[in-house]
Amino acid sequence: MRKKGIKFTFNQKCRGAVLLAAMLSMFDASSQEAAKAVKKAPVFSEFSYTGEDRIYNENPLQPGEFYTPLLQGCYPDPSITRKGNDYYLVNSSFAMFPGVPIFHSTDLVNWKQIGHVLDRTSQLKVQDAGISAGIYAPDIKYNSNNDTFYMITTQFAGGIGNMVVKTKDPAKGWSDPVKLQFEGIDPSLFFDDNGKAYVVHNDAPPKGKALYEGHRVIKIWEYDVQNDRVVPGTDKIIVDGGVDISQKPIWIEGPHIYKKNGRYYLMCAEGGTGGWHSEVIFVSDKATGPFIPANNNPILTQRYFPANRANKVDWAGHADLVEGPGGKYYGVFLAIRPNEKNRVTTGRGTFMLPVDWTGEFPVFENGLVPLKTKLKTPAGVKNLSGQNGFFPNGNFTFTDNFTEKALDYRWIGVRGPREDFINLTKNGLKINPFKQNIKAVAPTSTLFYRQQHNTFDATVTIKYVPGSEKELAGIVCYQRETFNYVFGLTKKENEYYLVLARTERGKTTIIGSEKIDVRKPVQLQVVAKGDDYQFKYSTDKKQFKNVGGTVSGDILSTDVAGGFTGALIGLHATAENDITL
């Protein structure tokens, strides 16, 4: 695995570890039955999340501007495609369920989430996957030759590996996966205007040919569109190591091919998803190469600037290009905005920059200087962020009373469908607790919302009378099963308690607890100011009392917990509580 928070590639050793974890942590099918043994399941209502990051307060939008990142929180590895005036964007989702969030726009500024590409258990087999396994680096492409959309990805779960799904309409559901017969990760499709198709992807060098740690290659295959398969025997290495193998470049990955003015351009990430991350570009007269690197690589990176710079954005790379309004190109890519202690609790979000492609090679405009937080909208486009169903960014408030017939798409499960444990009632969201608690490498009865700011507060009202010390419900702040906070109501003998517990590397410590009257609904709240988190409660909706003092968000950051995801805020219930008062 790569250094601190860096995206790794599953070699044989990693695959074995995943398989072993799967065998040790098989999903207990009786978990749904636990709900039947619980007399009174918790009901959640009046959820509110408010982000107040300083950078947005200090940089208010002026007319004709919009914020980047477009998607704050854990929306990494963006890929984008276009059909006419419709743009579609997807992200990695790892073990989140449903998987691969998909967004639609007609102007590249205002985006609506239209669902998820992988929303069925027949498509997504992550029930025993680690939080950073599952779905990696999806690529979305529109094939004008057959008027079909494709999403190709690597699923490190269920024995699937590289796979493709397709649809005629991204808003109306996608096919079941077709498993593809090649190794490696980060596959991308390219549909040429002559009817031919190709897959490019990251892979290991030929056996015994790896020259150094992080040495990878980019391969290309011919793709049989009629039968959705790579053509056996057509694989070819088109990049070995990276731009200049004599410099030992690491982790060449995330490839995409574009065609412009009759030439073929291959764009890849290089340097690993961390401080040395970058985007590089190659060109060829043929889709299968040979590809020659540009002499001005990288074309996007934040690697060269002081670590203590103000308003830092870092890790920029893993990009995809699209031709926007008026023929202007734009690039979407992942990056992070760490907190004051350089913690990465919000994960990797989706950023955007305009791209200058007036010369031979595309160059991200201002992609080689410290990234700013605002961009100019394309001509004639009005920023409607947060209005009329468009996704918000900057500082905003999201509220949900759970009174709609369907859940907002921003609510997700981990490792299993939300529908297995929730009911939307007239009084709010009822969560029927599984036997698994939050430490399980299995579906848990937890509804998650991504942490999208370094400074935020999240509040929810819970009505719940636990029946025993095995029952607990409340809020969790979750980086993974071995790194999390639980703030919930439970029972000891004949008394009811609110308990705050910290789990680090799988070891749980009680930070604080208080006796509480559960005859009335209780408001639970988490407040974060950078690395400082506080957990509070109220029984009158006016005065909030802190439990456990101020605690560190360190365990919610990838530099401590590892992996590739951002922190999640969860509404949680379990019938197998192991926090012993």
Coordinates of C-alpha atoms in Angstrom, one line a residue:
M1 CA 0.0 0.0 0.0
R2 CA 1.2 3.5 -0.7
K3 CA 2.2 6.0 2.0
K4 CA -0.2 7.9 4.1
G5 CA -3.7 8.1 2.6
I6 CA -2.4 7.1 -0.8
K7 CA -4.4 5.1 -3.3
F8 CA -3.0 1.5 -3.5
T9 CA -3.2 -1.1 -6.2
F10 CA -4.5 -4.6 -5.3
N11 CA -1.6 -7.0 -6.2
Q12 CA -1.9 -10.7 -5.4
K13 CA -1.0 -10.1 -1.7
C14 CA -3.7 -7.4 -1.4
R15 CA -6.2 -9.6 -3.1
G16 CA -5.4 -12.4 -0.7
A17 CA -5.9 -10.1 2.3
V18 CA -9.3 -9.0 0.9
L19 CA -10.3 -12.6 0.4
L20 CA -9.2 -13.5 3.9
A21 CA -11.2 -10.6 5.4
A22 CA -14.2 -11.7 3.4
M23 CA -14.0 -15.3 4.8
L24 CA -13.5 -14.0 8.3
S25 CA -16.4 -11.5 8.2
M26 CA -19.2 -13.1 6.2
F27 CA -22.4 -11.2 6.4
D28 CA -24.7 -12.7 9.0
A29 CA -28.0 -13.2 7.1
S30 CA -29.9 -13.2 10.4
S31 CA -29.1 -9.6 11.1
Q32 CA -32.4 -8.4 9.6
E33 CA -34.1 -10.8 12.0
A34 CA -32.8 -8.8 14.9
A35 CA -35.3 -6.2 14.3
K36 CA -38.1 -8.6 15.2
A37 CA -36.7 -9.0 18.6
V38 CA -36.6 -5.3 19.3
K39 CA -39.8 -4.0 20.8
K40 CA -39.3 -0.4 20.0
A41 CA -37.0 0.7 17.1
P42 CA -35.6 4.2 17.2
V43 CA -37.2 6.9 15.2
F44 CA -35.1 9.8 13.9
S45 CA -36.4 13.2 12.8
E46 CA -35.4 16.8 12.2
F47 CA -32.0 16.1 10.8
S48 CA -29.9 19.3 10.1
Y49 CA -26.4 19.6 8.8
T50 CA -24.8 23.1 8.5
G51 CA -21.3 23.8 7.1
E52 CA -19.4 27.0 8.0
D53 CA -15.9 26.8 6.5
R54 CA -13.9 29.9 6.9
I55 CA -12.7 29.9 3.3
Y56 CA -16.2 30.4 1.9
N57 CA -17.0 33.1 4.4
E58 CA -13.9 35.0 3.4
N59 CA -14.5 34.4 -0.4
P60 CA -18.2 35.2 -1.0
L61 CA -19.4 34.6 -4.6
Q62 CA -19.8 37.5 -6.9
P63 CA -22.1 37.5 -10.0
G64 CA -20.7 35.2 -12.6
E65 CA -18.8 33.0 -10.2
F66 CA -19.1 29.5 -8.8
Y67 CA -17.2 27.4 -6.2
T68 CA -14.9 24.5 -6.7
P69 CA -15.0 21.8 -5.4
L70 CA -18.3 21.2 -7.2
L71 CA -18.9 18.2 -4.9
Q72 CA -17.6 18.6 -1.3
G73 CA -16.9 15.5 0.8
C74 CA -16.1 12.0 -0.3
Y75 CA -16.8 12.3 -4.1
P76 CA -13.4 11.2 -5.5
D77 CA -12.1 9.9 -8.8
P78 CA -14.6 11.9 -11.0
S79 CA -15.3 10.9 -14.6
I80 CA -17.5 13.0 -17.0
T81 CA -19.1 12.5 -20.3
R82 CA -21.4 14.4 -22.7
K83 CA -24.4 13.7 -25.0
G84 CA -25.5 16.9 -26.7
N85 CA -26.1 19.5 -24.0
D86 CA -26.3 16.9 -21.2
Y87 CA -23.3 16.2 -19.0
Y88 CA -23.0 13.2 -16.6
L89 CA -20.5 12.8 -13.8
V90 CA -19.8 9.8 -11.6
N91 CA -17.5 9.1 -8.6
S92 CA -15.9 6.2 -6.7
S93 CA -18.0 4.8 -3.9
F94 CA -15.9 1.9 -2.4
A95 CA -18.2 -0.1 0.0
M96 CA -21.0 2.5 0.1
F97 CA -24.4 1.3 -1.0
P98 CA -25.9 2.3 -3.4
G99 CA -22.7 2.8 -5.4
V100 CA -21.4 5.2 -8.0
P101 CA -23.3 8.4 -7.5
I102 CA -24.3 10.0 -10.8
F103 CA -25.0 13.7 -11.4
H104 CA -26.4 15.6 -14.4
S105 CA -25.9 19.1 -15.7
T106 CA -26.6 21.1 -18.8
D107 CA -23.9 23.8 -18.1
L108 CA -21.1 22.3 -16.0
V109 CA -22.0 24.6 -13.1
N110 CA -25.3 23.4 -11.8
W111 CA -25.6 19.7 -11.0
K112 CA -28.4 17.5 -9.8
Q113 CA -27.9 14.0 -8.5
I114 CA -30.1 11.7 -10.5
G115 CA -29.4 8.5 -8.5
H116 CA -26.7 5.9 -8.4
V117 CA -25.4 3.6 -11.2
L118 CA -25.1 0.6 -8.9
D119 CA -28.3 0.5 -6.9
R120 CA -29.1 -3.3 -6.7
T121 CA -27.4 -6.2 -4.9
S122 CA -27.1 -7.9 -8.3
Q123 CA -24.7 -5.1 -9.3
L124 CA -22.9 -4.5 -6.0
K125 CA -21.4 -7.3 -4.0
V126 CA -19.8 -5.3 -1.1
Q127 CA -21.5 -7.0 1.8
D128 CA -18.2 -8.2 3.3
A129 CA -15.8 -5.6 1.8
G130 CA -13.5 -3.3 3.7
I131 CA -14.6 0.3 3.6
S132 CA -11.9 1.1 1.0
A133 CA -12.5 -1.9 -1.1
G134 CA -15.6 -2.2 -3.4
I135 CA -15.9 0.3 -6.3
Y136 CA -12.8 2.0 -7.6
A137 CA -12.4 4.8 -10.2
P138 CA -15.5 4.5 -12.4
D139 CA -15.4 5.8 -15.9
I140 CA -18.5 7.0 -17.7
K141 CA -18.6 7.3 -21.5
Y142 CA -21.3 8.0 -24.1
N143 CA -20.9 6.0 -27.3
S144 CA -22.5 8.0 -30.1
N145 CA -22.1 5.0 -32.5
N146 CA -24.8 3.1 -30.7
D147 CA -26.4 5.8 -28.5
T148 CA -25.5 4.0 -25.3
F149 CA -23.9 5.1 -22.0
Y150 CA -21.3 2.8 -20.4
M151 CA -19.8 2.8 -16.9
I152 CA -16.7 0.7 -16.5
T153 CA -15.0 0.2 -13.1
T154 CA -13.1 -2.2 -10.8
Q155 CA -15.2 -3.9 -8.1
F156 CA -12.9 -5.3 -5.4
A157 CA -15.7 -7.4 -3.9
G158 CA -17.8 -10.5 -4.8
G159 CA -15.1 -12.0 -7.0
I160 CA -16.0 -9.5 -9.7
G161 CA -13.0 -7.4 -10.6
N162 CA -13.2 -5.3 -13.7
M163 CA -16.8 -4.9 -15.0
V164 CA -19.0 -2.8 -17.2
V165 CA -22.7 -1.8 -17.1
K166 CA -24.7 0.2 -19.7
T167 CA -27.9 2.1 -20.3
K168 CA -29.7 4.1 -23.0
D169 CA -30.8 6.6 -20.3
P170 CA -28.6 7.2 -17.2
A171 CA -31.7 8.4 -15.2
K172 CA -33.6 5.2 -15.8
G173 CA -31.3 2.5 -14.4
W174 CA -28.3 0.5 -15.6
S175 CA -27.8 -3.2 -16.6
D176 CA -26.3 -5.9 -14.4
P177 CA -22.5 -6.1 -14.6
V178 CA -20.6 -7.9 -17.3
K179 CA -17.3 -9.2 -15.9
L180 CA -14.3 -8.3 -18.1
Q181 CA -11.3 -10.6 -18.4
F182 CA -8.3 -8.5 -17.6
E183 CA -6.3 -7.6 -14.5
G184 CA -5.4 -4.2 -13.0
I185 CA -7.5 -1.3 -12.1
D186 CA -8.9 2.1 -13.4
P187 CA -10.3 0.9 -16.7
S188 CA -11.6 3.5 -19.2
L189 CA -13.4 3.1 -22.5
F190 CA -12.7 4.9 -25.7
F191 CA -15.1 4.9 -28.6
D192 CA -13.5 6.0 -31.8
D193 CA -15.5 7.8 -34.5
N194 CA -14.6 5.0 -37.0
G195 CA -16.6 2.5 -34.9
K196 CA -13.7 0.9 -33.1
A197 CA -13.5 0.7 -29.3
Y198 CA -10.8 0.2 -26.8
V199 CA -10.2 -0.2 -23.0
V200 CA -7.2 1.4 -21.3
H201 CA -6.2 0.6 -17.7
N202 CA -3.5 0.4 -15.1
D203 CA -1.7 -2.9 -14.6
A204 CA 1.4 -4.4 -13.1
P205 CA 4.5 -4.7 -15.3
P206 CA 5.0 -8.2 -16.8
K207 CA 6.0 -10.7 -14.2
G208 CA 9.5 -10.2 -13.0
K209 CA 9.8 -6.9 -14.8
A210 CA 8.9 -4.5 -12.0
L211 CA 11.9 -2.1 -11.6
Y212 CA 10.9 -0.3 -8.4
E213 CA 8.1 0.1 -5.9
G214 CA 5.1 1.8 -7.6
H215 CA 6.2 0.8 -11.1
R216 CA 3.0 0.4 -13.1
V217 CA 2.0 0.3 -16.7
I218 CA -0.9 1.4 -18.9
K219 CA -2.4 -1.2 -21.2
I220 CA -4.8 -1.0 -24.1
W221 CA -7.1 -3.7 -25.5
E222 CA -9.5 -3.7 -28.4
Y223 CA -13.1 -3.8 -27.1
D224 CA -15.8 -5.9 -28.7
V225 CA -18.9 -3.6 -28.4
Q226 CA -21.3 -6.3 -29.7
N227 CA -20.3 -8.8 -27.0
D228 CA -19.0 -6.4 -24.3
R229 CA -15.6 -8.1 -23.9
V230 CA -12.0 -7.3 -24.5
V231 CA -10.6 -9.0 -27.6
P232 CA -8.2 -11.8 -26.4
G233 CA -4.6 -11.3 -27.5
T234 CA -4.9 -7.6 -28.3
D235 CA -3.4 -6.2 -25.1
K236 CA -0.5 -3.9 -25.4
I237 CA 1.6 -1.8 -23.0
I238 CA 1.4 1.8 -24.2
V239 CA 3.0 3.5 -21.2
D240 CA 5.7 1.9 -19.1
G241 CA 6.2 3.5 -15.7
G242 CA 5.1 7.0 -16.7
V243 CA 6.4 10.1 -18.5
D244 CA 10.1 9.3 -17.9
I245 CA 10.9 5.8 -16.5
S246 CA 14.5 6.9 -15.8
Q247 CA 13.0 9.1 -13.1
K248 CA 11.2 6.1 -11.5
P249 CA 7.7 7.6 -11.7
I250 CA 5.1 5.9 -9.5
W251 CA 1.5 4.8 -9.9
I252 CA 0.7 5.7 -13.4
E253 CA -3.1 5.2 -13.5
G254 CA -6.6 6.7 -14.2
P255 CA -6.0 6.7 -18.0
H256 CA -8.4 8.3 -20.5
I257 CA -8.1 8.6 -24.3
Y258 CA -9.4 11.6 -26.2
K259 CA -9.4 12.4 -29.9
K260 CA -8.9 15.9 -31.2
N261 CA -7.9 17.1 -34.7
G262 CA -7.3 13.5 -35.8
R263 CA -4.8 12.7 -33.1
Y264 CA -5.1 10.6 -29.9
Y265 CA -4.4 12.0 -26.5
L266 CA -3.8 9.8 -23.4
M267 CA -4.2 11.5 -20.0
C268 CA -3.2 9.7 -16.8
A269 CA -2.7 10.4 -13.1
E270 CA 0.9 10.0 -11.9
G271 CA 2.6 10.1 -8.5
G272 CA -0.1 8.5 -6.3
T273 CA -3.2 9.9 -4.7
G274 CA -1.3 12.1 -2.2
G275 CA 1.1 15.0 -2.0
W276 CA 2.9 14.0 -5.3
H277 CA -0.3 13.5 -7.3
S278 CA -0.4 15.0 -10.8
E279 CA -1.9 14.7 -14.2
V280 CA 0.2 14.0 -17.3
I281 CA -0.5 13.9 -21.1
F282 CA 0.7 11.9 -24.1
V283 CA -0.1 12.0 -27.8
S284 CA -0.1 9.5 -30.7
D285 CA -1.3 9.3 -34.3
K286 CA -3.0 6.0 -33.5
A287 CA -5.2 4.9 -30.7
T288 CA -2.8 2.0 -29.9
G289 CA 0.3 4.2 -29.8
P290 CA 3.1 4.7 -29.6
F291 CA 2.3 7.5 -27.2
I292 CA 4.8 10.4 -26.8
P293 CA 4.7 12.5 -23.6
A294 CA 4.3 16.2 -23.8
N295 CA 7.4 18.2 -22.9
N296 CA 5.5 20.3 -20.4
N297 CA 4.2 17.6 -18.0
P298 CA 2.6 17.7 -15.5
I299 CA -0.4 19.6 -16.7
L300 CA -2.0 19.7 -13.3
T301 CA -0.5 19.3 -9.8
Q302 CA -0.2 21.0 -6.4
R303 CA 3.1 19.2 -5.5
Y304 CA 5.5 22.2 -5.7
F305 CA 4.1 24.6 -3.0
P306 CA 4.9 25.1 0.7
A307 CA 3.1 22.6 3.0
N308 CA 1.9 25.4 5.3
R309 CA 0.4 27.6 2.5
A310 CA -2.9 29.4 3.3
N311 CA -6.2 27.9 2.2
K312 CA -4.4 24.8 1.0
V313 CA -5.8 22.5 -1.6
D314 CA -3.7 19.4 -2.2
W315 CA -3.5 16.0 -3.9
A316 CA -4.9 17.3 -7.2
G317 CA -5.1 14.7 -10.0
H318 CA -7.1 11.8 -11.4
A319 CA -8.7 14.0 -13.9
D320 CA -11.1 13.7 -16.9
L321 CA -11.8 16.2 -19.7
V322 CA -15.0 17.2 -21.5
E323 CA -15.8 19.8 -24.1
G324 CA -18.1 22.3 -22.5
P325 CA -20.3 25.2 -23.7
G326 CA -18.9 27.1 -26.7
G327 CA -16.2 24.5 -27.4
K328 CA -14.3 25.4 -24.2
Y329 CA -12.8 22.4 -22.4
Y330 CA -13.1 21.7 -18.7
G331 CA -11.4 19.2 -16.4
V332 CA -12.8 17.5 -13.3
F333 CA -10.4 16.0 -10.8
L334 CA -10.0 15.0 -7.2
A335 CA -8.3 17.1 -4.5
I336 CA -8.5 17.7 -0.8
R337 CA -8.9 20.7 1.5
P338 CA -7.3 19.6 4.8
N339 CA -8.1 21.2 8.2
E340 CA -5.7 23.2 10.3
K341 CA -3.9 20.1 11.5
N342 CA -3.6 18.8 8.0
R343 CA -6.3 16.2 8.7
V344 CA -8.3 14.9 5.8
T345 CA -11.7 14.2 7.4
T346 CA -13.8 15.4 4.4
G347 CA -12.0 13.1 2.0
R348 CA -11.3 13.7 -1.7
G349 CA -13.9 15.9 -3.4
T350 CA -14.6 16.7 -7.1
F351 CA -12.9 19.9 -8.3
M352 CA -13.1 21.6 -11.7
L353 CA -10.9 23.9 -13.8
P354 CA -11.1 25.3 -17.3
V355 CA -8.7 23.8 -19.7
D356 CA -6.7 25.6 -22.5
W357 CA -6.5 23.4 -25.5
T358 CA -5.6 26.0 -28.1
G359 CA -2.2 24.5 -28.5
E360 CA -1.1 20.9 -29.2
F361 CA -1.7 19.7 -25.6
P362 CA -4.4 20.5 -23.0
V363 CA -3.3 22.5 -20.0
F364 CA -5.4 23.1 -16.8
E365 CA -5.7 26.8 -16.5
N366 CA -4.1 27.8 -13.2
G367 CA -3.6 24.1 -12.5
L368 CA 0.1 24.6 -11.7
V369 CA -0.4 27.4 -9.1
P370 CA -2.1 27.1 -5.7
L371 CA -5.7 26.4 -6.5
K372 CA -8.3 29.1 -5.8
T373 CA -11.8 28.4 -4.5
K374 CA -13.8 30.3 -7.2
L375 CA -14.2 30.1 -11.0
K376 CA -15.9 32.2 -13.6
T377 CA -19.1 30.7 -15.0
P378 CA -19.2 29.9 -18.7
A379 CA -20.8 32.7 -20.7
G380 CA -24.6 33.0 -20.2
V381 CA -24.6 30.5 -17.3
K382 CA -26.2 31.5 -13.9
N383 CA -25.0 29.8 -10.7
L384 CA -28.1 28.2 -9.1
S385 CA -26.2 26.0 -6.6
G386 CA -28.4 24.8 -3.8
Q387 CA -31.6 26.0 -5.6
N388 CA -34.3 24.1 -7.5
G389 CA -32.8 20.7 -6.6
F390 CA -29.2 21.6 -7.7
F391 CA -26.5 20.3 -5.5
P392 CA -25.2 22.9 -3.0
N393 CA -21.6 23.8 -2.4
G394 CA -19.7 26.4 -0.4
N395 CA -21.4 26.9 3.0
F396 CA -24.9 25.6 3.2
T397 CA -27.5 23.8 5.4
F398 CA -29.1 20.5 4.5
T399 CA -32.3 19.6 6.4
D400 CA -34.3 16.4 6.2
N401 CA -37.5 15.7 8.2
F402 CA -37.9 12.3 6.5
T403 CA -41.4 13.2 5.3
E404 CA -40.8 12.5 1.6
K405 CA -41.8 9.2 0.1
A406 CA -38.2 8.4 -0.9
L407 CA -34.9 9.2 0.8
D408 CA -32.7 11.9 -0.5
Y409 CA -29.9 10.4 -2.7
R410 CA -27.3 11.8 -0.3
W411 CA -28.2 9.2 2.3
I412 CA -26.3 6.0 1.9
G413 CA -25.7 2.7 3.6
V414 CA -22.4 0.9 3.8
R415 CA -22.1 -2.7 2.4
G416 CA -25.9 -3.1 2.0
P417 CA -29.1 -1.5 0.9
R418 CA -30.7 1.2 3.1
E419 CA -34.1 -0.4 2.4
D420 CA -33.0 -3.5 4.5
F421 CA -33.3 -1.5 7.8
I422 CA -35.3 1.7 7.3
N423 CA -38.9 2.7 7.2
L424 CA -40.2 6.2 6.5
T425 CA -43.1 6.8 8.8
K426 CA -45.3 9.8 9.6
N427 CA -43.2 10.4 12.7
G428 CA -39.8 10.2 10.9
L429 CA -37.2 7.6 10.0
K430 CA -37.4 4.3 11.7
I431 CA -34.2 2.3 11.8
N432 CA -34.7 -1.4 12.6
P433 CA -31.5 -2.5 14.3
F434 CA -29.3 -5.3 13.0
K435 CA -27.3 -7.5 15.3
Q436 CA -24.1 -6.1 13.8
N437 CA -22.7 -3.0 15.6
I438 CA -20.6 -0.3 13.9
K439 CA -17.4 -2.4 14.1
A440 CA -18.7 -5.1 11.8
V441 CA -17.2 -5.7 8.4
A442 CA -20.8 -6.3 7.3
P443 CA -23.9 -4.3 6.6
T444 CA -24.9 -2.3 9.6
S445 CA -28.2 -0.5 10.3
T446 CA -26.7 2.9 9.8
L447 CA -27.8 5.7 7.4
F448 CA -24.9 7.9 6.5
Y449 CA -24.4 11.4 5.3
R450 CA -21.0 12.6 4.0
Q451 CA -19.1 15.1 6.1
Q452 CA -18.7 18.0 3.6
H453 CA -16.9 20.7 5.7
N454 CA -14.1 21.0 8.2
T455 CA -16.4 23.2 10.3
F456 CA -19.9 21.9 10.7
D457 CA -22.7 20.9 13.1
A458 CA -25.1 18.1 12.6
T459 CA -28.2 17.6 14.8
V460 CA -31.0 15.0 14.9
T461 CA -33.9 14.3 17.1
I462 CA -34.3 10.7 18.3
K463 CA -37.2 9.0 20.0
Y464 CA -36.0 5.8 21.6
V465 CA -36.4 3.6 24.7
P466 CA -33.7 0.9 24.6
G467 CA -34.9 -2.4 25.9
S468 CA -31.5 -3.7 27.2
E469 CA -27.8 -2.9 27.3
K470 CA -27.5 -4.7 24.0
E471 CA -29.6 -2.1 22.3
L472 CA -28.1 1.3 21.3
A473 CA -29.1 4.1 18.9
G474 CA -27.7 7.5 18.1
I475 CA -25.2 9.3 16.0
V476 CA -21.9 8.0 14.8
C477 CA -18.9 9.7 13.2
Y478 CA -17.3 7.0 11.0
Q479 CA -14.1 6.7 9.1
R480 CA -14.2 2.9 9.1
E481 CA -15.2 0.0 11.3
T482 CA -12.0 0.3 13.4
F483 CA -12.0 4.2 13.6
N484 CA -15.1 5.9 14.8
Y485 CA -17.1 7.7 17.4
V486 CA -20.5 6.4 18.7
F487 CA -22.8 8.8 20.6
G488 CA -25.9 6.9 21.6
L489 CA -28.7 6.0 24.0
T490 CA -28.5 2.6 25.8
K491 CA -29.5 1.0 29.0
K492 CA -27.8 -0.4 32.1
E493 CA -30.0 -2.3 34.6
N494 CA -33.0 0.0 35.0
E495 CA -31.3 3.2 34.0
Y496 CA -30.9 4.9 30.6
Y497 CA -27.7 6.4 29.5
L498 CA -26.2 8.6 26.8
V499 CA -22.7 7.3 26.1
L500 CA -19.8 8.6 23.9
A501 CA -17.3 6.0 22.8
R502 CA -14.1 6.3 20.7
T503 CA -12.8 3.4 18.7
E504 CA -9.3 3.5 17.5
R505 CA -7.6 0.6 15.7
G506 CA -10.6 -1.5 16.9
K507 CA -10.2 -0.7 20.6
T508 CA -13.1 1.1 22.2
T509 CA -12.8 3.6 25.0
I510 CA -15.7 5.3 26.8
I511 CA -15.1 9.1 26.7
G512 CA -18.2 10.1 28.7
S513 CA -21.7 9.1 29.8
E514 CA -24.7 10.5 31.5
K515 CA -28.0 9.3 32.8
I516 CA -30.8 10.5 30.7
D517 CA -34.6 10.7 30.7
V518 CA -35.8 8.9 27.5
R519 CA -39.5 9.6 28.0
K520 CA -39.2 12.6 25.7
P521 CA -37.4 12.9 22.4
V522 CA -33.7 13.8 22.7
Q523 CA -31.7 15.9 20.3
L524 CA -28.2 14.7 19.6
Q525 CA -25.6 16.9 18.1
V526 CA -22.0 16.8 16.8
V527 CA -20.1 20.0 16.3
A528 CA -16.7 20.2 14.6
K529 CA -14.3 23.1 14.3
G530 CA -11.4 21.7 12.3
D531 CA -9.8 18.9 14.3
D532 CA -11.9 19.6 17.5
Y533 CA -15.2 17.7 17.8
Q534 CA -17.8 18.0 20.5
F535 CA -20.8 15.8 21.1
K536 CA -23.9 17.4 22.8
Y537 CA -27.5 16.7 23.7
S538 CA -30.6 18.6 24.5
T539 CA -33.9 17.5 26.1
D540 CA -35.7 20.8 25.5
K541 CA -34.4 21.9 22.0
K542 CA -32.8 24.9 23.6
Q543 CA -29.9 24.2 25.9
F544 CA -27.3 21.7 24.7
K545 CA -25.0 19.9 27.2
N546 CA -21.6 18.5 26.2
V547 CA -20.6 14.9 26.9
G548 CA -17.0 14.0 27.0
G549 CA -15.5 17.4 26.4
T550 CA -13.6 18.2 23.2
V551 CA -12.2 15.2 21.3
S552 CA -9.9 15.0 18.4
G553 CA -11.0 14.3 14.8
D554 CA -7.7 12.4 14.2
I555 CA -9.4 9.0 13.9
L556 CA -11.7 10.4 11.3
S557 CA -8.8 11.3 9.0
T558 CA -7.2 9.2 6.4
D559 CA -3.7 10.0 7.7
V560 CA -4.6 8.1 10.9
A561 CA -7.3 5.6 9.8
G562 CA -5.9 5.0 6.3
G563 CA -8.0 4.2 3.3
F564 CA -9.6 6.4 0.7
T565 CA -12.9 7.6 2.1
G566 CA -14.0 10.7 3.9
A567 CA -15.7 10.7 7.3
L568 CA -19.4 9.9 7.4
I569 CA -22.1 11.0 9.9
G570 CA -24.4 8.2 10.6
L571 CA -27.8 7.6 12.2
H572 CA -27.2 4.3 13.8
A573 CA -28.9 1.5 15.7
T574 CA -27.8 -1.9 16.8
A575 CA -29.1 -4.9 18.7
E576 CA -25.6 -6.0 19.5
N577 CA -24.1 -3.1 21.5
D578 CA -20.7 -3.9 23.0
I579 CA -20.1 -0.5 24.7
T580 CA -20.2 -1.7 28.3
L581 CA -20.9 1.0 31.0

